[in-house]
Amino acid sequence: MAFSRASIREAALAAEQSEPDTVQIHERSLPKADEGFPAVRSLYLMVPTLMKGSTMDALHPNHSTNEFPATSRRPPVAAKYLDGQSPTERSKEKRLRVLDWVYRWGWSSADIINTVSGQATKGYAAKMVRSGLLRETQTPSVHLKRFFTLTADGLAEIERHVAKLLPYPEIRPLKVRQELIRHQLFAQRLTIEHMKFGLVEKFFTERMYPELADKA
């Protein structure tokens, strides 16, 4: 349906001379001279009087003013996108997962900590250092530039959530055995890869069963 400027003026004049709800505009009432003109997209702005009464229905018979009822906008619920967890609960789960990992192994690297946390971007180990739960230590090893151990606060937090307390001499980073860094780094990465592919569900480190480690 195309409207020309002349037909719009005629409709506006009719609206002024009639009751708003009696104005009816149909395609067959347009003069043939108006055919071929492009539709005027700003019709409602140019002829505001046609918005009154049932004139809107005359212009657009298929239009319903209740087609899009007004609704109140509600903020999204984060738990719907976090498997039912709140952001606080998810953050705590990630933190405890990392603390438990470092607690079992004694120390870990930045890339492994990031993988254990499940965070897509890098920097989770540094974040935990800033929060006072991990300590960063430089190492002369050619296999690793720095490693991360638990601080006193980090150790206290994880010990509140484990069923069995473990010895943790790495509270003093100098206790990390430099000659075993390559071996333990390989063991941690191998464990993570097996867990990612679902090959293992649980793992145990030597400090968890020292009696078995001594026999081995």
GROMACS .gro file of C-alpha atoms in nm:
model
  216
    1MET     CA    1   0.000   0.000   0.000
    2ALA     CA    2   0.153   0.336  -0.115
    3PHE     CA    3   0.069   0.685   0.009
    4SER     CA    4   0.153   1.007  -0.171
    5ARG     CA    5   0.187   1.344  -0.005
    6ALA     CA    6  -0.140   1.454  -0.164
    7SER     CA    7  -0.330   1.157  -0.025
    8ILE     CA    8  -0.180   1.218   0.320
    9ARG     CA    9  -0.293   1.581   0.315
   10GLU     CA   10  -0.642   1.470   0.210
   11ALA     CA   11  -0.653   1.220   0.494
   12ALA     CA   12  -0.536   1.483   0.744
   13LEU     CA   13  -0.802   1.725   0.622
   14ALA     CA   14  -1.065   1.455   0.658
   15ALA     CA   15  -0.945   1.388   1.010
   16GLU     CA   16  -0.984   1.752   1.106
   17GLN     CA   17  -1.338   1.769   0.967
   18SER     CA   18  -1.456   1.439   1.114
   19GLU     CA   19  -1.453   1.249   1.438
   20PRO     CA   20  -1.118   1.068   1.473
   21ASP     CA   21  -1.280   0.729   1.502
   22THR     CA   22  -1.486   0.772   1.183
   23VAL     CA   23  -1.195   0.824   0.942
   24GLN     CA   24  -1.150   0.520   0.718
   25ILE     CA   25  -0.869   0.493   0.464
   26HIS     CA   26  -0.864   0.203   0.222
   27GLU     CA   27  -0.635   0.130  -0.067
   28ARG     CA   28  -0.922   0.137  -0.318
   29SER     CA   29  -1.004   0.501  -0.219
   30LEU     CA   30  -0.664   0.634  -0.336
   31PRO     CA   31  -0.666   0.805  -0.676
   32LYS     CA   32  -0.488   0.625  -0.957
   33ALA     CA   33  -0.254   0.923  -0.991
   34ASP     CA   34  -0.104   0.828  -0.657
   35GLU     CA   35  -0.006   0.479  -0.767
   36GLY     CA   36   0.366   0.417  -0.793
   37PHE     CA   37   0.471   0.662  -0.525
   38PRO     CA   38   0.696   0.515  -0.256
   39ALA     CA   39   0.543   0.452   0.082
   40VAL     CA   40   0.592   0.730   0.334
   41ARG     CA   41   0.760   0.565   0.633
   42SER     CA   42   0.714   0.872   0.852
   43LEU     CA   43   0.336   0.873   0.808
   44TYR     CA   44   0.262   0.880   1.182
   45LEU     CA   45   0.497   1.171   1.242
   46MET     CA   46   0.357   1.377   0.952
   47VAL     CA   47  -0.011   1.315   1.035
   48PRO     CA   48  -0.037   1.270   1.413
   49THR     CA   49  -0.418   1.317   1.402
   50LEU     CA   50  -0.449   0.982   1.224
   51MET     CA   51  -0.326   0.810   1.540
   52LYS     CA   52  -0.650   0.886   1.723
   53GLY     CA   53  -0.942   0.656   1.768
   54SER     CA   54  -0.981   0.366   1.526
   55THR     CA   55  -0.792   0.546   1.247
   56MET     CA   56  -0.488   0.332   1.328
   57ASP     CA   57  -0.695   0.027   1.242
   58ALA     CA   58  -0.798   0.195   0.916
   59LEU     CA   59  -0.435   0.243   0.814
   60HIS     CA   60  -0.324  -0.100   0.934
   61PRO     CA   61  -0.621  -0.340   0.958
   62ASN     CA   62  -0.393  -0.621   1.074
   63HIS     CA   63  -0.225  -0.414   1.342
   64SER     CA   64  -0.303  -0.489   1.705
   65THR     CA   65  -0.208  -0.242   1.975
   66ASN     CA   66  -0.196  -0.532   2.224
   67GLU     CA   67   0.041  -0.738   2.015
   68PHE     CA   68   0.335  -0.641   2.235
   69PRO     CA   69   0.198  -0.587   2.585
   70ALA     CA   70   0.414  -0.385   2.820
   71THR     CA   71   0.621  -0.597   3.053
   72SER     CA   72   0.853  -0.505   3.337
   73ARG     CA   73   1.221  -0.570   3.264
   74ARG     CA   74   1.380  -0.812   3.507
   75PRO     CA   75   1.754  -0.844   3.556
   76PRO     CA   76   1.903  -1.180   3.452
   77VAL     CA   77   1.955  -1.439   3.724
   78ALA     CA   78   2.321  -1.543   3.721
   79ALA     CA   79   2.244  -1.883   3.875
   80LYS     CA   80   2.061  -1.985   3.555
   81TYR     CA   81   2.389  -1.961   3.365
   82LEU     CA   82   2.611  -2.112   3.637
   83ASP     CA   83   2.446  -2.454   3.677
   84GLY     CA   84   2.228  -2.327   3.958
   85GLN     CA   85   2.514  -2.165   4.148
   86SER     CA   86   2.539  -1.803   4.245
   87PRO     CA   87   2.855  -1.611   4.141
   88THR     CA   88   2.971  -1.624   4.504
   89GLU     CA   89   2.928  -2.000   4.519
   90ARG     CA   90   3.106  -2.049   4.187
   91SER     CA   91   3.396  -1.829   4.299
   92LYS     CA   92   3.431  -2.026   4.624
   93GLU     CA   93   3.426  -2.357   4.437
   94LYS     CA   94   3.706  -2.246   4.205
   95ARG     CA   95   3.913  -2.115   4.496
   96LEU     CA   96   3.881  -2.435   4.699
   97ARG     CA   97   3.956  -2.649   4.393
   98VAL     CA   98   4.286  -2.470   4.343
   99LEU     CA   99   4.375  -2.471   4.712
  100ASP     CA  100   4.305  -2.844   4.733
  101TRP     CA  101   4.524  -2.910   4.430
  102VAL     CA  102   4.819  -2.717   4.571
  103TYR     CA  103   4.760  -2.874   4.913
  104ARG     CA  104   4.788  -3.225   4.770
  105TRP     CA  105   5.088  -3.161   4.546
  106GLY     CA  106   5.269  -2.910   4.766
  107TRP     CA  107   5.311  -2.656   4.489
  108SER     CA  108   5.200  -2.592   4.130
  109SER     CA  109   5.258  -2.373   3.826
  110ALA     CA  110   5.054  -2.080   3.693
  111ASP     CA  111   4.925  -2.264   3.385
  112ILE     CA  112   4.818  -2.570   3.584
  113ILE     CA  113   4.644  -2.355   3.845
  114ASN     CA  114   4.458  -2.177   3.569
  115THR     CA  115   4.345  -2.510   3.421
  116VAL     CA  116   4.238  -2.646   3.759
  117SER     CA  117   4.032  -2.334   3.826
  118GLY     CA  118   3.846  -2.376   3.499
  119GLN     CA  119   3.897  -2.011   3.413
  120ALA     CA  120   3.916  -1.935   3.042
  121THR     CA  121   4.159  -1.644   3.076
  122LYS     CA  122   4.504  -1.646   3.232
  123GLY     CA  123   4.596  -1.491   3.563
  124TYR     CA  124   4.407  -1.691   3.826
  125ALA     CA  125   4.726  -1.779   4.015
  126ALA     CA  126   4.822  -1.410   4.032
  127LYS     CA  127   4.471  -1.329   4.153
  128MET     CA  128   4.507  -1.573   4.441
  129VAL     CA  129   4.847  -1.426   4.525
  130ARG     CA  130   4.684  -1.082   4.551
  131SER     CA  131   4.413  -1.227   4.775
  132GLY     CA  132   4.681  -1.364   5.009
  133LEU     CA  133   4.605  -1.735   4.958
  134LEU     CA  134   4.907  -1.829   4.743
  135ARG     CA  135   5.272  -1.729   4.748
  136GLU     CA  136   5.480  -1.691   4.432
  137THR     CA  137   5.845  -1.800   4.440
  138GLN     CA  138   6.114  -1.767   4.173
  139THR     CA  139   6.306  -2.082   4.091
  140PRO     CA  140   6.645  -2.140   3.919
  141SER     CA  141   6.503  -2.449   3.749
  142VAL     CA  142   6.527  -2.454   3.371
  143HIS     CA  143   6.186  -2.624   3.360
  144LEU     CA  144   5.990  -2.359   3.549
  145LYS     CA  145   6.041  -1.989   3.621
  146ARG     CA  146   5.819  -1.968   3.929
  147PHE     CA  147   5.596  -2.189   4.140
  148PHE     CA  148   5.309  -2.125   4.378
  149THR     CA  149   5.258  -2.257   4.732
  150LEU     CA  150   4.997  -2.202   5.001
  151THR     CA  151   5.027  -1.915   5.244
  152ALA     CA  152   4.922  -1.950   5.607
  153ASP     CA  153   4.578  -1.812   5.515
  154GLY     CA  154   4.546  -2.046   5.219
  155LEU     CA  155   4.647  -2.346   5.428
  156ALA     CA  156   4.400  -2.253   5.704
  157GLU     CA  157   4.114  -2.220   5.455
  158ILE     CA  158   4.168  -2.555   5.282
  159GLU     CA  159   4.217  -2.736   5.613
  160ARG     CA  160   3.867  -2.628   5.711
  161HIS     CA  161   3.727  -2.820   5.413
  162VAL     CA  162   3.926  -3.144   5.395
  163ALA     CA  163   3.844  -3.469   5.571
  164LYS     CA  164   4.207  -3.563   5.634
  165LEU     CA  165   4.486  -3.323   5.724
  166LEU     CA  166   4.812  -3.363   5.532
  167PRO     CA  167   5.164  -3.252   5.613
  168TYR     CA  168   5.249  -2.929   5.433
  169PRO     CA  169   5.618  -2.841   5.468
  170GLU     CA  170   5.595  -2.614   5.161
  171ILE     CA  171   5.452  -2.344   5.385
  172ARG     CA  172   5.822  -2.255   5.366
  173PRO     CA  173   5.887  -2.243   4.989
  174LEU     CA  174   6.251  -2.340   5.042
  175LYS     CA  175   6.122  -2.688   5.124
  176VAL     CA  176   6.025  -2.743   4.760
  177ARG     CA  177   6.279  -2.988   4.622
  178GLN     CA  178   6.427  -2.825   4.312
  179GLU     CA  179   6.563  -3.154   4.178
  180LEU     CA  180   6.211  -3.297   4.159
  181ILE     CA  181   6.042  -3.003   3.988
  182ARG     CA  182   6.055  -3.156   3.641
  183HIS     CA  183   5.920  -3.490   3.764
  184GLN     CA  184   5.637  -3.340   3.970
  185LEU     CA  185   5.545  -3.092   3.697
  186PHE     CA  186   5.509  -3.382   3.452
  187ALA     CA  187   5.299  -3.579   3.705
  188GLN     CA  188   5.062  -3.284   3.760
  189ARG     CA  189   5.014  -3.220   3.389
  190LEU     CA  190   4.960  -3.589   3.318
  191THR     CA  191   4.698  -3.607   3.594
  192ILE     CA  192   4.511  -3.306   3.454
  193GLU     CA  193   4.507  -3.452   3.103
  194HIS     CA  194   4.366  -3.781   3.230
  195MET     CA  195   4.097  -3.597   3.426
  196LYS     CA  196   4.001  -3.380   3.128
  197PHE     CA  197   3.936  -3.691   2.917
  198GLY     CA  198   3.752  -3.866   3.197
  199LEU     CA  199   4.014  -4.136   3.240
  200VAL     CA  200   4.038  -4.078   3.615
  201GLU     CA  201   3.791  -3.937   3.866
  202LYS     CA  202   4.013  -3.926   4.176
  203PHE     CA  203   4.385  -3.904   4.228
  204PHE     CA  204   4.620  -3.947   4.523
  205THR     CA  205   4.962  -3.800   4.582
  206GLU     CA  206   5.248  -3.947   4.781
  207ARG     CA  207   5.185  -3.728   5.085
  208MET     CA  208   4.830  -3.863   5.109
  209TYR     CA  209   4.961  -4.219   5.162
  210PRO     CA  210   5.322  -4.188   5.282
  211GLU     CA  211   5.329  -4.552   5.389
  212LEU     CA  212   5.274  -4.662   5.027
  213ALA     CA  213   5.534  -4.415   4.899
  214ASP     CA  214   5.795  -4.557   5.138
  215LYS     CA  215   5.731  -4.913   5.016
  216ALA     CA  216   5.753  -4.803   4.653
   0.00000   0.00000   0.00000
